[in-house]
Short mmCIF file of the C-alpha atoms (twelve columns), coordinates in Angstrom:
data_MODEL
# 
_entry.id   MODEL 
# 
loop_
_atom_site.group_PDB 
_atom_site.id 
_atom_site.type_symbol 
_atom_site.label_atom_id 
_atom_site.label_alt_id 
_atom_site.label_comp_id 
_atom_site.label_asym_id 
_atom_site.label_seq_id 
_atom_site.Cartn_x 
_atom_site.Cartn_y 
_atom_site.Cartn_z 
_atom_site.pdbx_PDB_model_num 
ATOM 1   C CA . MET A 1   154.332 27.897 101.701 1 
ATOM 2   C CA . ARG A 2   156.701 28.418 104.624 1 
ATOM 3   C CA . LYS A 3   158.393 31.381 102.909 1 
ATOM 4   C CA . ARG A 4   155.015 32.965 102.131 1 
ATOM 5   C CA . LEU A 5   153.955 32.602 105.755 1 
ATOM 6   C CA . PHE A 6   157.216 34.164 106.917 1 
ATOM 7   C CA . PHE A 7   156.599 37.229 104.751 1 
ATOM 8   C CA . TRP A 8   153.032 37.540 106.027 1 
ATOM 9   C CA . GLU A 9   154.258 37.363 109.607 1 
ATOM 10  C CA . ALA A 10  157.056 39.886 108.975 1 
ATOM 11  C CA . GLY A 11  154.520 42.158 107.300 1 
ATOM 12  C CA . GLY A 12  152.256 41.736 110.304 1 
ATOM 13  C CA . PHE A 13  155.033 42.750 112.668 1 
ATOM 14  C CA . LEU A 14  155.721 45.869 110.579 1 
ATOM 15  C CA . PHE A 15  152.000 46.676 110.345 1 
ATOM 16  C CA . VAL A 16  151.370 46.276 114.079 1 
ATOM 17  C CA . SER A 17  154.494 48.286 114.901 1 
ATOM 18  C CA . ALA A 18  153.642 51.150 112.539 1 
ATOM 19  C CA . VAL A 19  149.912 51.340 113.222 1 
ATOM 20  C CA . GLY A 20  150.413 50.874 116.966 1 
ATOM 21  C CA . THR A 21  152.849 53.784 116.962 1 
ATOM 22  C CA . LEU A 22  150.330 55.951 115.109 1 
ATOM 23  C CA . LEU A 23  147.552 54.920 117.489 1 
ATOM 24  C CA . HIS A 24  149.688 56.097 120.391 1 
ATOM 25  C CA . PHE A 25  149.257 59.664 119.126 1 
ATOM 26  C CA . LEU A 26  145.906 59.534 117.302 1 
ATOM 27  C CA . TYR A 27  143.722 60.574 120.239 1 
ATOM 28  C CA . ASP A 28  145.739 63.761 120.761 1 
ATOM 29  C CA . TRP A 29  145.975 64.444 117.016 1 
ATOM 30  C CA . THR A 30  142.175 64.336 116.693 1 
ATOM 31  C CA . GLY A 31  141.649 66.717 119.583 1 
ATOM 32  C CA . GLY A 32  140.167 64.047 121.826 1 
ATOM 33  C CA . SER A 33  137.737 62.417 119.378 1 
ATOM 34  C CA . THR A 34  135.495 59.806 120.990 1 
ATOM 35  C CA . LEU A 35  135.879 57.550 117.959 1 
ATOM 36  C CA . ALA A 36  139.677 57.799 118.149 1 
ATOM 37  C CA . ALA A 37  139.532 57.146 121.899 1 
ATOM 38  C CA . ALA A 38  137.882 53.777 121.309 1 
ATOM 39  C CA . PHE A 39  140.857 52.438 119.339 1 
ATOM 40  C CA . SER A 40  143.869 54.543 120.279 1 
ATOM 41  C CA . GLY A 41  145.789 55.339 123.443 1 
ATOM 42  C CA . VAL A 42  144.062 57.986 125.561 1 
ATOM 43  C CA . ASN A 43  146.753 58.116 128.242 1 
ATOM 44  C CA . GLU A 44  150.094 56.552 129.172 1 
ATOM 45  C CA . SER A 45  148.698 53.630 131.188 1 
ATOM 46  C CA . THR A 46  149.898 50.112 130.553 1 
ATOM 47  C CA . TRP A 47  146.355 49.136 129.536 1 
ATOM 48  C CA . GLU A 48  146.299 51.752 126.779 1 
ATOM 49  C CA . HIS A 49  149.619 50.444 125.460 1 
ATOM 50  C CA . MET A 50  148.119 46.979 125.389 1 
ATOM 51  C CA . LYS A 51  145.160 48.432 123.471 1 
ATOM 52  C CA . ILE A 52  147.383 50.004 120.791 1 
ATOM 53  C CA . PHE A 53  148.979 46.578 120.358 1 
ATOM 54  C CA . PHE A 54  145.663 44.745 120.212 1 
ATOM 55  C CA . PHE A 55  143.772 46.736 117.585 1 
ATOM 56  C CA . PRO A 56  146.407 46.603 114.825 1 
ATOM 57  C CA . MET A 57  146.888 42.904 115.620 1 
ATOM 58  C CA . PHE A 58  143.124 42.390 115.405 1 
ATOM 59  C CA . LEU A 59  142.851 44.243 112.088 1 
ATOM 60  C CA . TRP A 60  145.824 42.370 110.611 1 
ATOM 61  C CA . SER A 61  144.250 39.117 111.800 1 
ATOM 62  C CA . LEU A 62  141.048 39.823 109.876 1 
ATOM 63  C CA . VAL A 63  143.010 40.557 106.698 1 
ATOM 64  C CA . GLN A 64  145.253 37.552 107.145 1 
ATOM 65  C CA . LEU A 65  142.308 35.258 107.914 1 
ATOM 66  C CA . CYS A 66  140.644 36.217 104.632 1 
ATOM 67  C CA . ILE A 67  143.824 35.544 102.649 1 
ATOM 68  C CA . LEU A 68  145.487 32.648 104.470 1 
ATOM 69  C CA . GLY A 69  142.589 31.108 106.387 1 
ATOM 70  C CA . ARG A 70  142.050 28.206 103.976 1 
ATOM 71  C CA . ASN A 71  145.724 27.200 104.145 1 
ATOM 72  C CA . TYR A 72  145.850 27.362 107.946 1 
ATOM 73  C CA . PRO A 73  142.631 26.028 109.497 1 
ATOM 74  C CA . ASN A 74  144.164 26.632 112.938 1 
ATOM 75  C CA . PHE A 75  144.637 30.347 112.263 1 
ATOM 76  C CA . PRO A 76  142.035 31.839 114.688 1 
ATOM 77  C CA . ALA A 77  143.219 29.771 117.661 1 
ATOM 78  C CA . VAL A 78  146.881 30.398 116.924 1 
ATOM 79  C CA . ARG A 79  146.296 34.129 116.506 1 
ATOM 80  C CA . LEU A 80  144.507 34.288 119.847 1 
ATOM 81  C CA . VAL A 81  147.484 32.597 121.527 1 
ATOM 82  C CA . SER A 82  149.988 34.927 119.867 1 
ATOM 83  C CA . THR A 83  147.869 38.002 120.616 1 
ATOM 84  C CA . LEU A 84  147.549 37.017 124.276 1 
ATOM 85  C CA . THR A 85  151.311 36.422 124.358 1 
ATOM 86  C CA . GLY A 86  151.966 39.977 123.154 1 
ATOM 87  C CA . LEU A 87  149.330 41.422 125.469 1 
ATOM 88  C CA . LEU A 88  150.816 39.654 128.489 1 
ATOM 89  C CA . LEU A 89  154.391 40.559 127.613 1 
ATOM 90  C CA . ILE A 90  153.690 44.302 127.708 1 
ATOM 91  C CA . PRO A 91  152.791 44.526 131.426 1 
ATOM 92  C CA . VAL A 92  155.133 41.704 132.470 1 
ATOM 93  C CA . LEU A 93  158.185 43.297 130.860 1 
ATOM 94  C CA . PHE A 94  157.206 46.833 131.881 1 
ATOM 95  C CA . TYR A 95  156.533 46.098 135.547 1 
ATOM 96  C CA . THR A 96  159.426 43.646 135.868 1 
ATOM 97  C CA . TYR A 97  162.119 45.966 134.574 1 
ATOM 98  C CA . GLY A 98  160.578 48.967 136.364 1 
ATOM 99  C CA . GLY A 99  160.473 47.032 139.612 1 
ATOM 100 C CA . VAL A 100 164.041 45.797 139.278 1 
ATOM 101 C CA . LEU A 101 165.532 49.175 138.359 1 
ATOM 102 C CA . GLY A 102 163.218 51.255 140.514 1 
ATOM 103 C CA . TYR A 103 162.749 53.768 137.681 1 
ATOM 104 C CA . LEU A 104 161.609 53.807 134.069 1 
ATOM 105 C CA . VAL A 105 163.590 54.571 130.917 1 
ATOM 106 C CA . ASP A 106 161.664 55.931 127.915 1 
ATOM 107 C CA . TRP A 107 163.544 54.012 125.236 1 
ATOM 108 C CA . VAL A 108 163.006 50.759 127.144 1 
ATOM 109 C CA . ASN A 109 159.281 51.518 127.495 1 
ATOM 110 C CA . ILE A 110 159.050 52.051 123.741 1 
ATOM 111 C CA . SER A 111 161.118 48.945 122.991 1 
ATOM 112 C CA . ILE A 112 158.774 46.766 125.056 1 
ATOM 113 C CA . PHE A 113 155.969 47.378 122.557 1 
ATOM 114 C CA . PHE A 114 158.123 46.262 119.625 1 
ATOM 115 C CA . VAL A 115 159.560 43.270 121.494 1 
ATOM 116 C CA . ALA A 116 156.027 42.144 122.406 1 
ATOM 117 C CA . ALA A 117 154.950 42.420 118.755 1 
ATOM 118 C CA . LEU A 118 158.041 40.567 117.526 1 
ATOM 119 C CA . ILE A 119 157.579 37.702 119.980 1 
ATOM 120 C CA . ALA A 120 153.835 37.513 119.241 1 
ATOM 121 C CA . PHE A 121 154.491 37.044 115.528 1 
ATOM 122 C CA . TRP A 122 157.288 34.571 116.221 1 
ATOM 123 C CA . VAL A 123 154.868 32.484 118.333 1 
ATOM 124 C CA . ASP A 124 152.285 32.822 115.583 1 
ATOM 125 C CA . PHE A 125 154.703 31.616 112.905 1 
ATOM 126 C CA . ARG A 126 155.833 28.631 114.949 1 
ATOM 127 C CA . LEU A 127 152.316 27.492 115.888 1 
ATOM 128 C CA . LEU A 128 150.888 27.949 112.395 1 
ATOM 129 C CA . ARG A 129 153.661 25.826 110.913 1 
ATOM 130 C CA . ARG A 130 153.097 23.041 113.427 1 
ATOM 131 C CA . GLY A 131 149.372 22.827 112.684 1 
ATOM 132 C CA . ARG A 132 148.338 22.518 116.314 1 
ATOM 133 C CA . LEU A 133 145.151 23.930 117.838 1 
ATOM 134 C CA . ASN A 134 143.117 22.943 114.789 1 
ATOM 135 C CA . ALA A 135 139.819 21.637 116.189 1 
ATOM 136 C CA . PRO A 136 136.915 23.380 114.382 1 
ATOM 137 C CA . TRP A 137 135.101 24.207 117.629 1 
ATOM 138 C CA . LEU A 138 138.280 25.844 118.932 1 
ATOM 139 C CA . GLN A 139 138.382 28.164 115.919 1 
ATOM 140 C CA . LEU A 140 134.864 29.396 116.628 1 
ATOM 141 C CA . VAL A 141 135.509 29.900 120.327 1 
ATOM 142 C CA . THR A 142 138.770 31.762 119.790 1 
ATOM 143 C CA . PHE A 143 137.265 33.929 117.038 1 
ATOM 144 C CA . ALA A 144 134.527 34.935 119.493 1 
ATOM 145 C CA . LEU A 145 137.125 35.585 122.198 1 
ATOM 146 C CA . MET A 146 139.033 37.982 119.915 1 
ATOM 147 C CA . TRP A 147 135.841 39.970 119.363 1 
ATOM 148 C CA . ALA A 148 135.173 39.911 123.112 1 
ATOM 149 C CA . LEU A 149 138.673 41.282 123.742 1 
ATOM 150 C CA . ALA A 150 137.986 44.091 121.260 1 
ATOM 151 C CA . PHE A 151 134.831 44.942 123.195 1 
ATOM 152 C CA . VAL A 152 136.677 44.891 126.537 1 
ATOM 153 C CA . PHE A 153 139.382 47.243 125.264 1 
ATOM 154 C CA . VAL A 154 136.790 49.750 124.052 1 
ATOM 155 C CA . TRP A 155 134.632 49.388 127.166 1 
ATOM 156 C CA . CYS A 156 137.541 49.902 129.554 1 
ATOM 157 C CA . THR A 157 138.541 53.091 127.759 1 
ATOM 158 C CA . PHE A 158 135.260 54.699 128.779 1 
ATOM 159 C CA . HIS A 159 134.711 52.756 132.040 1 
ATOM 160 C CA . PRO A 160 138.189 51.965 133.398 1 
ATOM 161 C CA . PRO A 161 138.565 50.049 136.651 1 
ATOM 162 C CA . GLN A 162 140.362 51.985 139.327 1 
ATOM 163 C CA . LEU A 163 143.369 49.658 139.256 1 
ATOM 164 C CA . GLY A 164 147.065 50.231 138.605 1 
ATOM 165 C CA . LEU A 165 147.034 48.702 135.113 1 
ATOM 166 C CA . TRP A 166 144.631 51.440 133.977 1 
ATOM 167 C CA . ARG A 167 146.320 54.300 135.869 1 
ATOM 168 C CA . ASP A 168 148.281 56.848 133.881 1 
ATOM 169 C CA . PRO A 169 151.701 57.070 135.612 1 
ATOM 170 C CA . ILE A 170 151.991 60.751 134.690 1 
ATOM 171 C CA . THR A 171 148.598 62.080 135.835 1 
ATOM 172 C CA . GLY A 172 147.544 59.302 138.234 1 
ATOM 173 C CA . LEU A 173 144.129 59.213 136.538 1 
ATOM 174 C CA . THR A 174 142.415 56.409 134.628 1 
ATOM 175 C CA . GLY A 175 140.604 56.484 131.305 1 
ATOM 176 C CA . ILE A 176 139.924 59.613 129.308 1 
ATOM 177 C CA . GLN A 177 141.064 62.786 131.057 1 
# 
């Protein structure tokens, strides 16, 4: 069982990495499609990079829940924790290294996405194996919170707050340009 879980988690990391990379470019590839905007990066803001991490993670979670959910009754709660870990790591690592160096390096910016995904799946693997966070009510609440996060990511694409997290560092604008 442990080996099977490891392969699912490794597959999840590869899926999130590949699909997240594609989502980074999808909005431009579609000529600014509104549908693509809802799920892909519409600018270079930190928020949009968090969004291209979230949606592949969310999709992989739905697939994994259908296949592994019976074996891991704590899956929804654990996946919320690991998803939030990845989502928090993106701005923390980005702003920390940028603040320390005083400038940004493209390959480091790109690496942050993959490091966040790797750590998220590592956290996921560890928590699933331990069987913690398994109260039935917690599974329902965390499942609802994942859907709420999906809504927030879509909503903020079309109605972004005028805050630094949503500001494109290249254009200085927020949301769709």
